[in-house]
mmCIF file of C-alpha atoms in Angstrom:
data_model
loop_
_atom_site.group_PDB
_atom_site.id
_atom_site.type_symbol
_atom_site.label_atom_id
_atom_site.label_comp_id
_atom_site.label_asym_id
_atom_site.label_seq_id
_atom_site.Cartn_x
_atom_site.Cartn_y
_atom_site.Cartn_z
ATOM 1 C CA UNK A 10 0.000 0.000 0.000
ATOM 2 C CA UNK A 11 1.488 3.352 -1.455
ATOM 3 C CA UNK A 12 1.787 5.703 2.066
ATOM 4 C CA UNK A 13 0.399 9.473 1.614
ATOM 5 C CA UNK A 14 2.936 12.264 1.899
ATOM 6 C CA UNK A 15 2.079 14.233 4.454
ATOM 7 C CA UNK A 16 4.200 17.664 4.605
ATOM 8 C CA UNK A 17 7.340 18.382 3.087
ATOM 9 C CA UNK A 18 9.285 22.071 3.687
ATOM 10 C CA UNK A 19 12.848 23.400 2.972
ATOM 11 C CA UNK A 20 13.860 24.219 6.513
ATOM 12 C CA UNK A 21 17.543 25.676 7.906
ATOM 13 C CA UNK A 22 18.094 22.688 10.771
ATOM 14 C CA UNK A 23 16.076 20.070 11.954
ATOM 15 C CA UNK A 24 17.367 18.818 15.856
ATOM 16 C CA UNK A 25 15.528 15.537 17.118
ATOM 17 C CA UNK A 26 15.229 15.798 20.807
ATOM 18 C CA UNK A 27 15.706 12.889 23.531
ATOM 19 C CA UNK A 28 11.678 12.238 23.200
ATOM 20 C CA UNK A 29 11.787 11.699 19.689
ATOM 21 C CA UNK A 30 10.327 14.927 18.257
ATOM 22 C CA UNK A 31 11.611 17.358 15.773
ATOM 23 C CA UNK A 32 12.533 20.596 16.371
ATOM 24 C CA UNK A 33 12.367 22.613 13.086
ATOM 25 C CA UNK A 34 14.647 25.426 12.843
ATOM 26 C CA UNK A 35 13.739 28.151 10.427
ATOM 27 C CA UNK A 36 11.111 27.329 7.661
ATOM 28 C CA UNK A 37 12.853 28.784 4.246
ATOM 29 C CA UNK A 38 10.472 30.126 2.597
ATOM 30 C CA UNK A 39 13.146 32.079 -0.150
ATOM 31 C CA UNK A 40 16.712 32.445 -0.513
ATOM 32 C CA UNK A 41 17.829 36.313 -0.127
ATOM 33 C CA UNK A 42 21.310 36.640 -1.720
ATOM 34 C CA UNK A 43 23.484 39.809 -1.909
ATOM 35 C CA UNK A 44 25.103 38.552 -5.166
ATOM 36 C CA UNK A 45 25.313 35.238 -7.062
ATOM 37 C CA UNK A 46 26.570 33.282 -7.240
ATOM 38 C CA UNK A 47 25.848 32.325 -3.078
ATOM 39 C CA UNK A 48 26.383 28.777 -1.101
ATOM 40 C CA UNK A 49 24.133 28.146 1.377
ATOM 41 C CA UNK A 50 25.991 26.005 4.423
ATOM 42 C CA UNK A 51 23.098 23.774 4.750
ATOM 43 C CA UNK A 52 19.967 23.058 4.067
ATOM 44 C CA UNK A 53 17.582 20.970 4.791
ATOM 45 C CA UNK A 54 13.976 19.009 3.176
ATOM 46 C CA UNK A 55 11.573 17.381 5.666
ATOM 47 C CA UNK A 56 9.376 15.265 4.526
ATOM 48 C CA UNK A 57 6.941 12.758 6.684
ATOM 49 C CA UNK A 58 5.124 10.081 5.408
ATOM 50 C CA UNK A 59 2.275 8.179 6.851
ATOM 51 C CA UNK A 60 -0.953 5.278 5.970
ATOM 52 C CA UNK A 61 1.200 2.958 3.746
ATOM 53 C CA UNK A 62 2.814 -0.568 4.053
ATOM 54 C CA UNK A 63 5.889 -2.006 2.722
ATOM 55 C CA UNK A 64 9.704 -0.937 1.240
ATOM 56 C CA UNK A 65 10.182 2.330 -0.231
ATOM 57 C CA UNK A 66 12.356 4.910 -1.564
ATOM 58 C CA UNK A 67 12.103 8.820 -1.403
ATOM 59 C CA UNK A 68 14.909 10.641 -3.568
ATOM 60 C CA UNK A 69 14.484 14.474 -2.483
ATOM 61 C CA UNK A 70 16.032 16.823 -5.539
ATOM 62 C CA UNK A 71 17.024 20.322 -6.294
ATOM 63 C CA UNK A 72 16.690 21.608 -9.306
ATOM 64 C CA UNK A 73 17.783 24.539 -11.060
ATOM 65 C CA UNK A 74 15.451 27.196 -12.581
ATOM 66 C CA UNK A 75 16.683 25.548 -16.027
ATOM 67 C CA UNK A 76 14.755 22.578 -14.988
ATOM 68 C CA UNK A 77 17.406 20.320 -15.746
ATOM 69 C CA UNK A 78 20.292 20.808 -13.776
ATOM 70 C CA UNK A 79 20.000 18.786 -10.651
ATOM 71 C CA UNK A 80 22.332 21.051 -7.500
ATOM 72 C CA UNK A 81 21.751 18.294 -5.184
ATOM 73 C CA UNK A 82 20.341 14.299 -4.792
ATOM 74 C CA UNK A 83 19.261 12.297 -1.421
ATOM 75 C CA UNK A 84 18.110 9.076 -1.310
ATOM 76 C CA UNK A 85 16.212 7.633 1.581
ATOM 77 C CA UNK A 86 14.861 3.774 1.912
ATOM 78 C CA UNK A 87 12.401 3.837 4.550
ATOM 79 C CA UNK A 88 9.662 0.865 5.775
ATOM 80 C CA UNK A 89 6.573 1.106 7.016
ATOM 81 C CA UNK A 90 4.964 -1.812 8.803
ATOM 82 C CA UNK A 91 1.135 -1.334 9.157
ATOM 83 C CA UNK A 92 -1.490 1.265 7.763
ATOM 84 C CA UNK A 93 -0.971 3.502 11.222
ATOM 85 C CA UNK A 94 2.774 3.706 10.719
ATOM 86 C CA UNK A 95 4.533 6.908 10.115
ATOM 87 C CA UNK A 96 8.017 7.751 9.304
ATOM 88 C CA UNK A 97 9.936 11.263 8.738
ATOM 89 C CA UNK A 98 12.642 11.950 6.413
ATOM 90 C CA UNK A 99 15.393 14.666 6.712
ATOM 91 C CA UNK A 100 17.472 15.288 3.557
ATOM 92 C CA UNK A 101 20.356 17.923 4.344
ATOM 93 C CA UNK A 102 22.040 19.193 1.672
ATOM 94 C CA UNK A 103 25.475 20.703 2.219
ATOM 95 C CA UNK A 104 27.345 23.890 0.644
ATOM 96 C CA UNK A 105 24.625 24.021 -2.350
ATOM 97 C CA UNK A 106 25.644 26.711 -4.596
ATOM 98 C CA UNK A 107 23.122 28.512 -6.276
ATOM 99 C CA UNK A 108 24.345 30.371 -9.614
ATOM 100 C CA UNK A 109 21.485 31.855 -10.526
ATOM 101 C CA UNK A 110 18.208 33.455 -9.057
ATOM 102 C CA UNK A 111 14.603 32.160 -10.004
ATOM 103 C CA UNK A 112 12.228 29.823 -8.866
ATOM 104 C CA UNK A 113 14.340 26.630 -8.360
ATOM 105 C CA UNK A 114 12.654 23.311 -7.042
ATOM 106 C CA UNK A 115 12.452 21.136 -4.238
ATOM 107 C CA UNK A 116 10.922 17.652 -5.982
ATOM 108 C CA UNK A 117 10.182 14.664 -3.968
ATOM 109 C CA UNK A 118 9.846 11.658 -5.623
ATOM 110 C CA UNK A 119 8.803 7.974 -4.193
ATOM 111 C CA UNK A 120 10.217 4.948 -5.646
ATOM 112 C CA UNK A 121 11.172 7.158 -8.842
ATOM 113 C CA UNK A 122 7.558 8.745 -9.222
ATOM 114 C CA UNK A 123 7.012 12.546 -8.691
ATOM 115 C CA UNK A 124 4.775 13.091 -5.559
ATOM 116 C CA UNK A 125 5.571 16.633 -4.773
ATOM 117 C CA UNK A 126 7.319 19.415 -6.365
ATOM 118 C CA UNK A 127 7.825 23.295 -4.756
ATOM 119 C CA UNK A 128 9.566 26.130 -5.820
ATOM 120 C CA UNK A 129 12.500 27.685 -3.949
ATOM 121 C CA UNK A 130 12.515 30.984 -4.827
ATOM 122 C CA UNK A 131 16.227 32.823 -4.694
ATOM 123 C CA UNK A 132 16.014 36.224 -5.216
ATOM 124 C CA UNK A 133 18.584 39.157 -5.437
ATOM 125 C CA UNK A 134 18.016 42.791 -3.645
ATOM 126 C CA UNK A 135 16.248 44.327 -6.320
ATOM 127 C CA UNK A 136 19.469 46.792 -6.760
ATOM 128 C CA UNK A 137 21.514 44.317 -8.088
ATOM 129 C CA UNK A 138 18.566 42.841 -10.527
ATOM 130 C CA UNK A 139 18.404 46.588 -12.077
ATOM 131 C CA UNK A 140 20.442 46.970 -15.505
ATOM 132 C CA UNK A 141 23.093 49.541 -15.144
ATOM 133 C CA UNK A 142 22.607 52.975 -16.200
ATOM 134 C CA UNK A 143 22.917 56.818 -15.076
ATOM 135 C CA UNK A 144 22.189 57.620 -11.497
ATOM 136 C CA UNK A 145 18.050 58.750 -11.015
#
C-alpha cells in the first residue's frame, strides 16, 4: 500500500530531541542573496510520510530554474509496517551553490515517481537585478 505524503518544507536545521520529536529550525520560505553566485551552508527538506505498508524509496532533488540541472540528490529507503505507521525523512544538503536566481525546485519523488514538487525561490536585492545605467 502506497503511504500518503504528508508535509514536506525546505527548513535551515532540523534537531531531534531525547523524546523523539523534531525541532524545526527556520522554515525557508526564499533564498535572499546579496550577489550570485551564493552557497548556502546547509539546508535541509523534511518530509513525513504516513498510511502505507511495505519498502520504499524517497529521492528528495534540487533543481535549477533551467529545470534540468539537478544542484543536489538524497536518497532515503524507509519501511513502514502497518497502515498507522509513520516515518519522517530529513534530507540535508550541504554547501549548495546557487548560480542563478529564479524559482528553483524542491521535488520529492517515491520509488522514482514525482509526488511533490515546490519552488525555492532565490532572489537578489532588487538593486543588483536593475540593468546599469545613469544615477536617477
Amino acid at each position: 500500500m502506497i503511504p500518503d505524503l504528508q508535509a514536506s518544507f525546505a527548513c535551515e536545521d532540523v534537531r531531534v530531541e531525547t523524546s523523539g520529536s523534531h525541532t524545526i529550525i527556520g522554515i525557508i520560505n526564499f533564498i535572499g542573496a546579496p550577489s550570485l553566485p551564493i552557497q548556502v551552508i546547509k539546508l535541509c527538506v523534511w518530509t513525513r510520510w504516513s498510511s502505507g505498508v511495505g519498502q520504499f524509496e524517497q529521492t528528495t532533488r534540487l533543481v535549477g530554474p533551467d529545470e534540468e540541472t539537478v544542484l543536489g540528490v538524497a536518497r532515503t529507503s524507509f519501511t513502514l509496517t502497518h497502515e498507522e505507521s509513520h516515518t519522517t525523512n530529513v534530507n540535508i544538503f550541504g554547501g549548495v551553490q546557487f548560480t542563478q536566481p529564479g524559482a528553483h525546485h524542491v521535488e520529492i519523488l517515491l520509488d522514482g515517481e514525482m509526488k511533490l514538487r515546490f519552488p525555492l525561490r532565490v532572489m537578489l536585492p532588487p538593486s543588483a537585478v536593475r540593468a546599469p545605467g545613469p544615477p536617477a
